Short mmCIF file of C-alpha atoms in Angstrom, two decimals:
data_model
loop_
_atom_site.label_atom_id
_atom_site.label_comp_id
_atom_site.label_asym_id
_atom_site.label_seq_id
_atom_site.Cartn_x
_atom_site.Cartn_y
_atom_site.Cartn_z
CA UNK L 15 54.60 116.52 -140.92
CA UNK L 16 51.52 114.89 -142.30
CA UNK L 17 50.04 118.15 -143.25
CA UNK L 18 53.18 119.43 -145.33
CA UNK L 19 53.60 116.43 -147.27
CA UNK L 20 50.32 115.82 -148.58
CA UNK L 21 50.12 119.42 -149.50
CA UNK L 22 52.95 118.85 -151.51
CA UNK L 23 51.21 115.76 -153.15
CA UNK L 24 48.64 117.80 -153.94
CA UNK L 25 50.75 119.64 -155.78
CA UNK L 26 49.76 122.73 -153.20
CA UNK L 27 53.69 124.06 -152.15
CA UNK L 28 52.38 127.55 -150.29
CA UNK L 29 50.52 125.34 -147.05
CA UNK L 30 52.91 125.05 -144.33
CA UNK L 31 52.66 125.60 -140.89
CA UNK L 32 53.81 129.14 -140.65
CA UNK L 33 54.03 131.95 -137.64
CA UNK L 34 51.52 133.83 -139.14
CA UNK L 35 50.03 131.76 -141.67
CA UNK L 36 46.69 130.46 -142.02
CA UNK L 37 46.30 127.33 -139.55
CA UNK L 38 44.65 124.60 -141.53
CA UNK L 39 45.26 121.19 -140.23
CA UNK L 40 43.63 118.10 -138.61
CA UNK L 41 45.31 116.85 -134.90
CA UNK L 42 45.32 112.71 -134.32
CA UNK L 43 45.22 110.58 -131.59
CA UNK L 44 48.67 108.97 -132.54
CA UNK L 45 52.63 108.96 -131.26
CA UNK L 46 53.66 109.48 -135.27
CA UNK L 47 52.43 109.79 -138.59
CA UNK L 48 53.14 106.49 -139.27
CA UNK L 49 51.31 105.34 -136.20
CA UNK L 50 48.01 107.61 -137.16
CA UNK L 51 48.77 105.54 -140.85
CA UNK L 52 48.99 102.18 -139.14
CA UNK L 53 46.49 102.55 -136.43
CA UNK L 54 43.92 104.87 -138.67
CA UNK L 55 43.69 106.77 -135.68
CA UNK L 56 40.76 108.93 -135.00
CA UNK L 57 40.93 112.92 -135.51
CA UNK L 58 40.89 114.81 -132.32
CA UNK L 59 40.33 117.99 -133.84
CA UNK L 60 40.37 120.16 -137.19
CA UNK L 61 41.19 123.49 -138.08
CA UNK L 62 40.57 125.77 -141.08
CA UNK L 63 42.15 129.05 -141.81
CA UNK L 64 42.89 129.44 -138.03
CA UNK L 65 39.16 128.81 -136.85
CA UNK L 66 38.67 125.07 -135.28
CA UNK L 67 36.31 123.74 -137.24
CA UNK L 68 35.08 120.65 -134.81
CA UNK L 69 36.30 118.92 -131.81
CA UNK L 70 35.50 115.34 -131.08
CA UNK L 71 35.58 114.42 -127.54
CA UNK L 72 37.60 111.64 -126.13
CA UNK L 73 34.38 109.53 -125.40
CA UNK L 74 33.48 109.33 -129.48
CA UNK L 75 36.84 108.96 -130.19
CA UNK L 76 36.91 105.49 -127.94
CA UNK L 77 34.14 103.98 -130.28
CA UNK L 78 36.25 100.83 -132.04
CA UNK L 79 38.47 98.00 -130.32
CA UNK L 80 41.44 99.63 -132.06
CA UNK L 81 41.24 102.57 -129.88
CA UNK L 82 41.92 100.88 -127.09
CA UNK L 83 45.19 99.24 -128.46
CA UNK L 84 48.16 101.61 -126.92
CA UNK L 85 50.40 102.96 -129.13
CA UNK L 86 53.62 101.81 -127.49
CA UNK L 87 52.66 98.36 -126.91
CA UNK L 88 50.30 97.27 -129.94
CA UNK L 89 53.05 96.22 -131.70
CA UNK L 90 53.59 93.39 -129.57
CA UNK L 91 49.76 92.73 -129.31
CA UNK L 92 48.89 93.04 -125.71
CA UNK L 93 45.64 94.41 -124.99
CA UNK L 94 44.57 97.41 -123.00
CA UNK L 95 41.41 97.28 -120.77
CA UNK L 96 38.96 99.64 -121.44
#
């Protein structure tokens, strides 16, 4: 979802997420796109032309308070121990 539509901002219509197709996208730690928006949620992963291109393990991901917010109940601002 995130990856088609800023292609298509970009102006760039052939990326998609094809059977076949070059795999060139980033993986977040999020429920949604709107929850990787809201949450600026750390990237898990990356890959470029099918060949990952890093990895970030869970422990670097974890670095900010706002990690440890969970997605289904940050909204209503209750606070998961680390």
């Amino acid at each position: 979802m995130i990856t088609i539509n800023a292609a298509r901002l970009l102006g760039l219509e052939q990326y998609a997420l094809d059977v076949g197709g070059p795999a060139t996208l980033v993986l977040f730690d999020a429920v949604s796109g709107a929850d990787a928006v809201a949450r600026l949620s750390p990237a898990v992963t990356g890959w470029k032309n099918g060949r990952q291109t890093f990895l970030r393990p869970a422990s670097l991901r974890a670095t900010t308070p706002k990690s440890r917010w969970s997605a289904g109940i940050a909204a209503l601002g209750v606070w998961r121990s680390a």
